[in-house]
mmCIF file of C-alpha atoms in Angstrom:
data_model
loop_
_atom_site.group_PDB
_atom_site.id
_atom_site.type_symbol
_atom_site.label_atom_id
_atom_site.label_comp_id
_atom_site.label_asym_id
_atom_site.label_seq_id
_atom_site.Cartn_x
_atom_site.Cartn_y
_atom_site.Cartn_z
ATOM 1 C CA UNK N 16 0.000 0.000 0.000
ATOM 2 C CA UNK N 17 1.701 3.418 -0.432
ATOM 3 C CA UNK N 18 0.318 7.126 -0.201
ATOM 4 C CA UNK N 19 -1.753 7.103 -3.309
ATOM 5 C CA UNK N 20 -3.784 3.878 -2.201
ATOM 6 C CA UNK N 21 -4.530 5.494 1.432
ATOM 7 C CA UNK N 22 -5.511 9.011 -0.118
ATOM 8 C CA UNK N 23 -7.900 6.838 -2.631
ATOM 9 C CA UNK N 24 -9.094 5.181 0.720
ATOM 10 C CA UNK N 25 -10.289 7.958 2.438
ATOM 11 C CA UNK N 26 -7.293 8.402 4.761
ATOM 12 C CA UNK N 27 -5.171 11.181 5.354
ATOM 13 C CA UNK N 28 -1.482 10.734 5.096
ATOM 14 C CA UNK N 29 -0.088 12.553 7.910
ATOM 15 C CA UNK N 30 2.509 15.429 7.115
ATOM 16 C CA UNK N 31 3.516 18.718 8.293
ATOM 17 C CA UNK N 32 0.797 21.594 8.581
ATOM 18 C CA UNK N 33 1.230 24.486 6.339
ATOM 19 C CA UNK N 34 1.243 27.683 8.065
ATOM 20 C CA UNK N 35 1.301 31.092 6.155
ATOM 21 C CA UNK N 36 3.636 34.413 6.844
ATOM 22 C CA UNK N 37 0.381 35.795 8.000
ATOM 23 C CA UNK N 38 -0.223 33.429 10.598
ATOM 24 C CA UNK N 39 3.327 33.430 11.781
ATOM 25 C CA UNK N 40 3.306 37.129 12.634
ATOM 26 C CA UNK N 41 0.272 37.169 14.215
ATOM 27 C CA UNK N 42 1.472 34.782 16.690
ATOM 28 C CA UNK N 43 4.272 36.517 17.650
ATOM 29 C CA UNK N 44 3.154 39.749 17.446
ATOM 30 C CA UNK N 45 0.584 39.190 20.182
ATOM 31 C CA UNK N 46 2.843 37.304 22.538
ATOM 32 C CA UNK N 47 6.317 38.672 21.849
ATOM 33 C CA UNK N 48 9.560 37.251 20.893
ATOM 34 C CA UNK N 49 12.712 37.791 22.350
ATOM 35 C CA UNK N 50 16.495 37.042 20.778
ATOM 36 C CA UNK N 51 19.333 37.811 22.872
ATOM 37 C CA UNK N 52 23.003 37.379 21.816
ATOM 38 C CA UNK N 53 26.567 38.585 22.958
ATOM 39 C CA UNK N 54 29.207 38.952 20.573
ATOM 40 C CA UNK N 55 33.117 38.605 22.246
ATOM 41 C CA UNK N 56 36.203 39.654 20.805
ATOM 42 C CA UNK N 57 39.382 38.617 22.693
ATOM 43 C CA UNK N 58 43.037 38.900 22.064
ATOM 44 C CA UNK N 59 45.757 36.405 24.414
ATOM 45 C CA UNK N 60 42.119 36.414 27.226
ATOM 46 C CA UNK N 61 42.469 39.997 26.710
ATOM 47 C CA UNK N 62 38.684 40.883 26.197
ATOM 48 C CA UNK N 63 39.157 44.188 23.308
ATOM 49 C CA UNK N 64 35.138 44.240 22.707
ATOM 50 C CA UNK N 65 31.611 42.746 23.988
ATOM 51 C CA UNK N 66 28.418 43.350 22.136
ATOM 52 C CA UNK N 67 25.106 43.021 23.852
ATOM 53 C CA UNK N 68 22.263 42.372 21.170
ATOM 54 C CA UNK N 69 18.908 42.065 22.557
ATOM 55 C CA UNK N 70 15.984 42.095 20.252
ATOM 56 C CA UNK N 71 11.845 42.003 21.193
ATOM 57 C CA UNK N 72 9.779 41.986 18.823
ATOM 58 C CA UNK N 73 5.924 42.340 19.313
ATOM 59 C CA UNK N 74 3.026 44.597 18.538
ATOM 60 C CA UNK N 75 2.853 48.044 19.931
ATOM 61 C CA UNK N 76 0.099 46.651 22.670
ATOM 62 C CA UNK N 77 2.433 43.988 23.626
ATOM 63 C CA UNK N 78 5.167 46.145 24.082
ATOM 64 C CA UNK N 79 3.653 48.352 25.829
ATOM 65 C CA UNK N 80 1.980 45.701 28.105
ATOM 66 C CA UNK N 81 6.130 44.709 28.728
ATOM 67 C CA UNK N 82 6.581 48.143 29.512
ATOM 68 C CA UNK N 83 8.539 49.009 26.712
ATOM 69 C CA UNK N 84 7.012 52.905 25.164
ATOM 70 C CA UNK N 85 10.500 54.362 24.525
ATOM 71 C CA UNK N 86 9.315 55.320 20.861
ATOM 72 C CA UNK N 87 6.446 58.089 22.438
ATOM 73 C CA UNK N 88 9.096 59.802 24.237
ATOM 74 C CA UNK N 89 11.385 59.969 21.981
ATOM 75 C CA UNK N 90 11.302 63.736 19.879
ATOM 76 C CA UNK N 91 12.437 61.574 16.911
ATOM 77 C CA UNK N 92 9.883 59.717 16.773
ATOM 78 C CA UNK N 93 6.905 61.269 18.050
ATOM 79 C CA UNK N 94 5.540 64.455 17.478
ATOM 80 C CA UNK N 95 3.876 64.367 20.198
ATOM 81 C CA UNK N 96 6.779 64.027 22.102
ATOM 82 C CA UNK N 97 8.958 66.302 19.842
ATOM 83 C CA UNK N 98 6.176 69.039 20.592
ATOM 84 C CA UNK N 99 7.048 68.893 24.547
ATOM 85 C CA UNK N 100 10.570 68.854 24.269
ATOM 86 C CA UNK N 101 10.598 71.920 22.284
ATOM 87 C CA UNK N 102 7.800 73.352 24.919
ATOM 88 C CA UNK N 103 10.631 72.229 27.768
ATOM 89 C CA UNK N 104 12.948 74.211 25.967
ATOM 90 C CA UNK N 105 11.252 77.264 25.002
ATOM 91 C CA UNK N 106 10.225 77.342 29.058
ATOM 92 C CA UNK N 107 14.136 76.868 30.028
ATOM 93 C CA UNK N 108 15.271 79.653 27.925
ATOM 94 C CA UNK N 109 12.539 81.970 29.471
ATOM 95 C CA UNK N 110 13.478 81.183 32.706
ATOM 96 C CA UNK N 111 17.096 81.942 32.070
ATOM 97 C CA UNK N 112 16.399 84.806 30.444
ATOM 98 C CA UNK N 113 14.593 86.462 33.311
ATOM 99 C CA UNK N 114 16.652 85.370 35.478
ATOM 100 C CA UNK N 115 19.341 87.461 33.119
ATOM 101 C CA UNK N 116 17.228 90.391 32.739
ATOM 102 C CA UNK N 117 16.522 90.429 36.705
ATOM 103 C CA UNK N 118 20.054 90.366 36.661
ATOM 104 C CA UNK N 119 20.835 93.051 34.922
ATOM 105 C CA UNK N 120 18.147 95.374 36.374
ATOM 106 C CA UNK N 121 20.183 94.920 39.514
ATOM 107 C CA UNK N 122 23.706 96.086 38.107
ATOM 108 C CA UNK N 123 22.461 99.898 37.820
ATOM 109 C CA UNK N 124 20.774 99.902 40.779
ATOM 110 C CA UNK N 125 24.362 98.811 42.395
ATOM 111 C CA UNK N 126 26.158 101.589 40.324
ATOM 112 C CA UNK N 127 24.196 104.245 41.619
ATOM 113 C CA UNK N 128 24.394 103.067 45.338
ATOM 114 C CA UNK N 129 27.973 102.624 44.963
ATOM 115 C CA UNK N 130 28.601 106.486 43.168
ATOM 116 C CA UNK N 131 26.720 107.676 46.017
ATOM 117 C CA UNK N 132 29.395 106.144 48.333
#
């Protein structure tokens, strides 16, 4: 009996199950998937260089159920978060310039008390 008899038959033949790309991704997009490596280069057990790889990749829900959100912080890649950093700024520099000008207010007032001396 070989394959062709038992598909006649009515049986199956067991064999692998095809899964598509589409499949795949959605599987570990919704749990996650981590790869982790370390690259070494020595010299006489002189380590020169280590490497420290460490890849997750996931959906944006998963990562941010792992705690992982660095891309809405990050002015580069969020306007959002490019908006506030620029906001930060602008509020720095006004602060240091008062500060400056409240400075500088002060300066004549010290001339004149110290002419008067």
């Amino acid at each position: 009996m070989n394959d062709g008899d038992l598909v006649q038959s009515g049986y199956q033949v067991p064999g692998p199950q095809t899964t598509n790309l589409a499949d795949i991704l959605e599987r570990v997009l919704d749990k996650g998937i981590v790869i982790a490596g370390d690259i070494k280069i020595d010299l006489l057990d002189i380590e020169l260089l280590t490497i420290r790889l460490r890849l997750f990749v996931a959906s944006v829900d998963t990562a941010k159920k792992a705690g992982i959100d660095w891309w809405e912080t990050d002015p580069a890649l969020s306007s959002h978060a490019a908006r506030n950093a620029l906001q930060d700024e602008n509020r720095e520099l006004r602060e240091r310039l008062e500060a400056l000008e409240s400075k500088a207010d002060d300066v004549p007032a010290r001339q004149e008390v110290a002419a008067k001396h």
